[in-house]
């Protein structure tokens, strides 16, 4: 004997439950894309600010201030947040082959940018000369910002395709 629900056949209820799961998954994926885009834009803004401030500080021979250190720390925290977010996306969502390659490239760029900024931070902490601090910050943070711009382009292509 087959159980017949009052509003339809058993496989109709199964189809409804499966479609609800897919709708929830697509909403979660869309929300994660929006959050990722916001975090990348914040990181890019801070990265451009740090790079411009470092170039200005190097060429104008200004002093390295607490504001510079705080902004650099916020930039590094935003990069670590991106790495954590990438791990979350990789473990909870599945991609097709082309999207997987783009996502792996994006993750590698973000991790490399994080390593670059951490290296630049270590050099600036150990140095006492302001021009050396600004010079290495402009190199390391500038390269990391360039990688972030490229990673953002990949993310935009990934979300529009």
Coordinates of N, CA and C in Angstrom, one line a residue:
X1 N 0.8 -1.2 0.0 CA 0.0 0.0 0.0 C 0.9 1.2 0.0
X2 N 0.6 2.2 -0.8 CA 1.4 3.4 -1.0 C 0.6 4.5 -0.3
X3 N 1.4 5.3 0.4 CA 0.8 6.5 1.1 C 0.6 7.6 0.2
X4 N -0.6 8.1 0.1 CA -0.9 9.3 -0.8 C -1.2 10.5 0.1
X5 N -0.4 11.5 0.0 CA -0.7 12.7 0.8 C -1.9 13.4 0.2
X6 N -2.5 14.2 1.0 CA -3.8 14.9 0.6 C -3.6 15.9 -0.6
X7 N -2.4 16.5 -0.7 CA -2.2 17.5 -1.7 C -1.4 17.0 -2.9
X8 N -1.2 15.8 -3.1 CA -0.4 15.4 -4.3 C 0.2 14.0 -4.0
X9 N 1.0 13.6 -5.0 CA 1.6 12.3 -5.0 C 2.9 12.4 -4.2
X10 N 3.4 11.3 -3.7 CA 4.7 11.3 -2.8 C 5.9 11.9 -3.5
X11 N 6.0 11.7 -4.8 CA 7.2 12.2 -5.5 C 7.1 13.7 -5.7
X12 N 5.9 14.3 -5.7 CA 5.7 15.7 -5.8 C 6.2 16.4 -4.5
X13 N 6.0 15.8 -3.4 CA 6.5 16.3 -2.2 C 8.0 16.3 -2.1
X14 N 8.6 15.2 -2.6 CA 10.0 15.1 -2.7 C 10.6 16.1 -3.6
X15 N 10.0 16.4 -4.8 CA 10.5 17.4 -5.7 C 10.4 18.8 -5.0
X16 N 9.3 19.0 -4.3 CA 9.2 20.3 -3.6 C 10.3 20.5 -2.6
X17 N 10.6 19.5 -1.8 CA 11.6 19.6 -0.8 C 13.0 19.8 -1.4
X18 N 13.3 19.1 -2.5 CA 14.6 19.2 -3.2 C 14.7 20.6 -3.8
X19 N 13.6 21.1 -4.4 CA 13.7 22.5 -4.9 C 13.8 23.5 -3.9
X20 N 13.3 23.3 -2.7 CA 13.5 24.3 -1.6 C 15.0 24.2 -1.2
X21 N 15.6 23.1 -1.1 CA 17.0 23.0 -0.8 C 17.8 23.7 -1.8
X22 N 17.5 23.6 -3.1 CA 18.3 24.3 -4.1 C 18.1 25.8 -4.1
X23 N 16.9 26.2 -3.7 CA 16.6 27.6 -3.6 C 17.4 28.2 -2.4
X24 N 17.4 27.5 -1.3 CA 18.2 28.0 -0.2 C 19.7 28.0 -0.5
X25 N 20.2 27.0 -1.2 CA 21.6 26.9 -1.6 C 21.9 28.1 -2.6
X26 N 21.1 28.4 -3.5 CA 21.3 29.5 -4.4 C 21.3 30.8 -3.7
X27 N 20.4 31.0 -2.7 CA 20.4 32.2 -1.9 C 21.7 32.3 -1.1
X28 N 22.1 31.3 -0.5 CA 23.4 31.3 0.2 C 24.6 31.6 -0.7
X29 N 24.6 31.0 -1.9 CA 25.7 31.3 -2.8 C 25.7 32.8 -3.2
X30 N 24.5 33.3 -3.5 CA 24.4 34.7 -3.9 C 24.8 35.6 -2.7
X31 N 24.4 35.3 -1.5 CA 24.8 36.1 -0.3 C 26.3 36.0 -0.1
X32 N 26.9 34.8 -0.3 CA 28.4 34.7 -0.2 C 29.1 35.5 -1.2
X33 N 28.6 35.6 -2.4 CA 29.2 36.4 -3.5 C 29.1 37.9 -3.1
X34 N 28.0 38.3 -2.6 CA 27.9 39.7 -2.2 C 28.8 40.1 -1.1
X35 N 28.9 39.2 -0.1 CA 29.8 39.4 1.0 C 31.3 39.5 0.6
X36 N 31.6 38.5 -0.3 CA 33.0 38.4 -0.8 C 33.3 39.7 -1.6
X37 N 32.4 40.2 -2.4 CA 32.6 41.4 -3.2 C 32.8 42.6 -2.3
X38 N 32.0 42.7 -1.2 CA 32.2 43.8 -0.3 C 33.5 43.7 0.4
X39 N 33.9 42.5 0.9 CA 35.2 42.4 1.6 C 36.4 42.8 0.6
X40 N 36.3 42.3 -0.6 CA 37.3 42.6 -1.6 C 37.4 44.1 -1.9
X41 N 36.2 44.8 -2.0 CA 36.2 46.2 -2.2 C 36.8 47.0 -1.1
X42 N 36.5 46.6 0.1 CA 37.1 47.2 1.3 C 38.6 47.0 1.3
X43 N 39.0 45.8 1.0 CA 40.5 45.5 1.0 C 41.2 46.3 -0.1
X44 N 40.5 46.4 -1.2 CA 41.1 47.2 -2.3 C 41.2 48.7 -1.9
X45 N 40.2 49.2 -1.3 CA 40.2 50.6 -0.9 C 41.3 50.9 0.1
X46 N 41.4 50.0 1.1 CA 42.5 50.2 2.1 C 43.9 50.0 1.4
X47 N 44.0 49.0 0.5 CA 45.2 48.7 -0.2 C 45.7 49.9 -1.0
X48 N 44.8 50.5 -1.7 CA 45.1 51.7 -2.5 C 45.5 52.9 -1.6
X49 N 44.8 53.0 -0.5 CA 45.1 54.1 0.5 C 46.5 53.9 1.0
X50 N 46.9 52.7 1.4 CA 48.2 52.4 2.0 C 49.3 52.6 0.9
X51 N 49.0 52.1 -0.3 CA 50.0 52.3 -1.4 C 50.3 53.7 -1.7
X52 N 49.2 54.5 -1.8 CA 49.4 56.0 -2.1 C 50.1 56.7 -0.9
X53 N 49.7 56.3 0.3 CA 50.3 56.9 1.5 C 51.8 56.6 1.6
X54 N 52.1 55.3 1.2 CA 53.5 54.9 1.3 C 54.4 55.6 0.2
X55 N 53.8 55.7 -1.0 CA 54.6 56.4 -2.0 C 54.8 57.9 -1.6
X56 N 53.7 58.5 -1.1 CA 53.8 59.9 -0.7 C 54.8 60.0 0.5
X57 N 54.8 59.1 1.5 CA 55.7 59.1 2.6 C 57.1 58.9 2.2
X58 N 57.3 58.1 1.2 CA 58.7 57.8 0.7 C 59.3 59.0 0.0
X59 N 58.5 59.6 -0.9 CA 59.1 60.7 -1.6 C 59.1 62.1 -0.9
X60 N 58.2 62.2 0.1 CA 58.2 63.5 0.9 C 59.0 63.4 2.2
X61 N 59.5 62.2 2.4 CA 60.3 61.9 3.7 C 59.5 62.3 4.9
X62 N 58.3 61.9 5.0 CA 57.5 62.1 6.2 C 57.7 61.0 7.2
X63 N 57.1 61.2 8.4 CA 57.3 60.2 9.5 C 56.2 59.1 9.4
X64 N 56.6 58.0 9.9 CA 55.7 56.8 10.0 C 54.9 57.0 11.2
X65 N 53.6 57.1 11.1 CA 52.7 57.5 12.2 C 51.9 56.3 12.7
X66 N 51.2 56.4 13.8 CA 50.3 55.3 14.3 C 49.2 55.1 13.3
X67 N 48.7 56.1 12.6 CA 47.7 55.9 11.6 C 48.1 54.9 10.5
X68 N 49.4 55.0 10.1 CA 49.9 54.1 9.1 C 49.9 52.7 9.6
X69 N 50.3 52.5 10.8 CA 50.3 51.1 11.4 C 48.9 50.6 11.6
X70 N 48.0 51.4 12.0 CA 46.6 50.9 12.2 C 46.0 50.5 10.8
X71 N 46.1 51.4 9.8 CA 45.6 51.1 8.5 C 46.2 49.8 7.9
X72 N 47.5 49.6 8.2 CA 48.2 48.4 7.7 C 47.6 47.2 8.4
X73 N 47.4 47.3 9.7 CA 46.8 46.1 10.4 C 45.4 45.8 9.9
X74 N 44.6 46.8 9.7 CA 43.2 46.6 9.2 C 43.3 45.9 7.8
X75 N 44.2 46.3 7.0 CA 44.4 45.7 5.7 C 44.7 44.2 5.8
X76 N 45.6 43.9 6.7 CA 46.0 42.5 6.9 C 44.9 41.7 7.4
X77 N 44.1 42.3 8.4 CA 42.9 41.6 8.9 C 41.9 41.3 7.8
X78 N 41.7 42.3 6.9 CA 40.8 42.1 5.8 C 41.2 41.0 4.9
X79 N 42.6 40.9 4.7 CA 43.1 39.8 3.8 C 42.9 38.5 4.5
X80 N 43.1 38.4 5.8 CA 42.8 37.1 6.5 C 41.4 36.8 6.5
X81 N 40.5 37.8 6.5 CA 39.1 37.5 6.4 C 38.7 36.9 5.1
X82 N 39.4 37.4 4.0 CA 39.2 36.9 2.7 C 39.6 35.4 2.6
X83 N 40.8 35.1 3.2 CA 41.2 33.7 3.2 C 40.3 32.8 3.9
X84 N 39.7 33.3 5.1 CA 38.8 32.5 5.8 C 37.5 32.3 5.0
X85 N 37.1 33.4 4.3 CA 35.9 33.3 3.5 C 36.1 32.3 2.3
X86 N 37.2 32.3 1.7 CA 37.5 31.4 0.6 C 37.5 30.0 1.1
X87 N 38.0 29.7 2.3 CA 37.9 28.3 2.8 C 36.5 27.9 3.0
X88 N 35.7 28.9 3.5 CA 34.2 28.6 3.7 C 33.5 28.3 2.4
X89 N 33.8 29.1 1.4 CA 33.2 28.9 0.1 C 33.6 27.5 -0.5
X90 N 34.9 27.2 -0.4 CA 35.4 26.0 -1.0 C 34.8 24.7 -0.3
X91 N 34.6 24.8 1.0 CA 34.1 23.7 1.7 C 32.6 23.5 1.6
X92 N 31.8 24.6 1.3 CA 30.4 24.5 1.4 C 29.7 24.6 0.0
X93 N 30.4 24.9 -1.0 CA 29.7 25.1 -2.3 C 30.5 24.3 -3.4
X94 N 29.8 23.8 -4.4 CA 30.5 23.1 -5.4 C 30.4 23.9 -6.7
X95 N 31.5 23.8 -7.5 CA 31.6 24.5 -8.7 C 31.8 23.6 -9.9
X96 N 31.5 24.1 -11.1 CA 31.9 23.3 -12.3 C 33.4 23.4 -12.5
X97 N 33.9 22.8 -13.6 CA 35.3 22.7 -13.8 C 35.9 24.1 -14.0
X98 N 35.3 24.9 -14.9 CA 35.9 26.2 -15.2 C 35.8 27.1 -14.0
X99 N 34.7 27.1 -13.3 CA 34.6 27.9 -12.0 C 35.6 27.5 -11.0
X100 N 35.8 26.2 -10.9 CA 36.8 25.7 -9.9 C 38.2 26.2 -10.2
X101 N 38.6 26.2 -11.5 CA 39.9 26.8 -11.8 C 40.0 28.2 -11.5
X102 N 39.0 29.0 -11.8 CA 39.0 30.4 -11.4 C 39.0 30.7 -9.9
X103 N 38.3 29.8 -9.2 CA 38.2 30.0 -7.8 C 39.6 29.6 -7.1
X104 N 40.2 28.6 -7.7 CA 41.6 28.2 -7.2 C 42.6 29.3 -7.4
X105 N 42.5 29.9 -8.6 CA 43.4 31.0 -9.0 C 43.1 32.2 -8.1
X106 N 41.9 32.5 -7.8 CA 41.5 33.6 -6.9 C 42.1 33.3 -5.5
X107 N 41.9 32.1 -5.0 CA 42.4 31.8 -3.7 C 43.9 31.9 -3.6
X108 N 44.6 31.4 -4.6 CA 46.1 31.5 -4.6 C 46.5 33.0 -4.6
X109 N 45.9 33.8 -5.4 CA 46.2 35.2 -5.4 C 46.0 35.9 -4.1
X110 N 44.9 35.6 -3.4 CA 44.6 36.2 -2.1 C 45.6 35.7 -1.1
X111 N 45.9 34.4 -1.1 CA 46.9 33.9 -0.1 C 48.3 34.5 -0.4
X112 N 48.7 34.6 -1.6 CA 50.0 35.2 -2.0 C 50.0 36.7 -1.5
X113 N 48.9 37.4 -1.8 CA 48.8 38.8 -1.3 C 48.9 38.9 0.2
X114 N 48.3 38.0 0.9 CA 48.4 38.0 2.4 C 49.8 37.7 2.8
X115 N 50.5 36.8 2.2 CA 51.9 36.5 2.5 C 52.8 37.8 2.2
X116 N 52.6 38.4 1.1 CA 53.3 39.6 0.8 C 53.1 40.7 1.8
X117 N 51.9 41.0 2.2 CA 51.6 42.0 3.2 C 52.2 41.7 4.5
X118 N 52.2 40.4 4.9 CA 52.7 40.0 6.2 C 54.2 40.2 6.1
X119 N 54.9 39.9 5.0 CA 56.3 40.1 4.9 C 56.7 41.6 5.0
X120 N 55.9 42.4 4.3 CA 56.1 43.9 4.3 C 55.9 44.4 5.7
X121 N 54.9 43.9 6.4 CA 54.7 44.3 7.8 C 55.8 44.0 8.7
X122 N 56.4 42.7 8.6 CA 57.5 42.3 9.4 C 58.7 43.2 9.1
X123 N 59.0 43.6 7.9 CA 60.1 44.5 7.6 C 59.9 45.9 8.2
X124 N 58.6 46.4 8.1 CA 58.4 47.7 8.6 C 58.4 47.8 10.1
X125 N 58.1 46.7 10.8 CA 58.1 46.6 12.2 C 59.6 46.7 12.7
X126 N 60.5 46.0 12.0 CA 61.8 45.8 12.4 C 62.7 47.0 12.1
X127 N 62.3 47.8 11.2 CA 63.1 49.0 10.7 C 62.8 50.2 11.6
X128 N 63.8 51.0 11.8 CA 63.7 52.3 12.5 C 63.6 53.5 11.6
X129 N 64.1 53.3 10.4 CA 64.2 54.4 9.4 C 62.8 54.6 8.7
X130 N 62.3 55.8 8.7 CA 61.0 56.0 8.1 C 61.0 55.8 6.6
X131 N 62.1 56.2 5.9 CA 62.1 56.0 4.4 C 62.2 54.5 4.1
X132 N 62.8 53.7 4.9 CA 62.9 52.2 4.6 C 61.5 51.7 4.8
X133 N 60.8 52.1 5.9 CA 59.4 51.6 6.1 C 58.5 51.9 5.0
X134 N 58.5 53.2 4.5 CA 57.7 53.6 3.4 C 58.1 52.9 2.1
X135 N 59.4 52.7 1.9 CA 59.8 52.0 0.7 C 59.3 50.6 0.6
X136 N 59.5 49.9 1.7 CA 59.1 48.5 1.6 C 57.6 48.3 1.7
X137 N 56.9 49.2 2.4 CA 55.4 49.2 2.3 C 54.9 49.5 0.9
X138 N 55.5 50.4 0.3 CA 55.0 50.7 -1.1 C 55.3 49.5 -2.0
X139 N 56.4 48.8 -1.8 CA 56.6 47.7 -2.7 C 55.7 46.5 -2.4
X140 N 55.7 46.1 -1.1 CA 54.9 44.9 -0.7 C 53.4 45.1 -0.8
X141 N 53.0 46.2 -0.2 CA 51.5 46.5 -0.2 C 51.0 46.9 -1.6
X142 N 51.9 47.5 -2.4 CA 51.5 47.8 -3.8 C 51.4 46.6 -4.6
X143 N 52.3 45.6 -4.5 CA 52.1 44.3 -5.2 C 50.9 43.6 -4.7
X144 N 50.7 43.6 -3.4 CA 49.5 42.9 -2.9 C 48.2 43.6 -3.4
X145 N 48.2 44.9 -3.5 CA 47.0 45.6 -4.0 C 46.8 45.2 -5.5
X146 N 47.9 45.1 -6.3 CA 47.8 44.7 -7.6 C 47.2 43.3 -7.8
X147 N 47.6 42.4 -6.9 CA 47.1 41.1 -6.9 C 45.6 41.1 -6.5
X148 N 45.2 41.9 -5.6 CA 43.8 42.0 -5.2 C 43.0 42.5 -6.4
X149 N 43.5 43.5 -7.1 CA 42.8 44.0 -8.3 C 42.6 42.9 -9.3
X150 N 43.6 42.1 -9.6 CA 43.5 41.0 -10.5 C 42.5 39.9 -10.0
X151 N 42.6 39.6 -8.7 CA 41.7 38.7 -8.1 C 40.2 39.1 -8.1
X152 N 40.0 40.5 -8.0 CA 38.7 41.0 -8.1 C 38.2 40.9 -9.5
X153 N 39.0 41.1 -10.5 CA 38.6 40.9 -11.9 C 38.2 39.4 -12.1
X154 N 38.9 38.5 -11.6 CA 38.6 37.1 -11.7 C 37.2 36.8 -11.0
X155 N 37.0 37.4 -9.9 CA 35.7 37.2 -9.1 C 34.6 37.8 -9.9
X156 N 34.8 38.9 -10.5 CA 33.7 39.5 -11.4 C 33.4 38.6 -12.6
X157 N 34.4 38.1 -13.2 CA 34.2 37.2 -14.3 C 33.5 35.9 -13.9
X158 N 33.9 35.4 -12.7 CA 33.3 34.2 -12.2 C 31.8 34.4 -11.8
X159 N 31.5 35.5 -11.3 CA 30.1 35.7 -10.9 C 29.2 36.1 -12.1
X160 N 29.7 36.7 -13.2 CA 28.9 37.0 -14.3 C 28.8 35.9 -15.4
X161 N 29.7 34.9 -15.3 CA 29.6 33.8 -16.3 C 28.6 32.8 -15.9

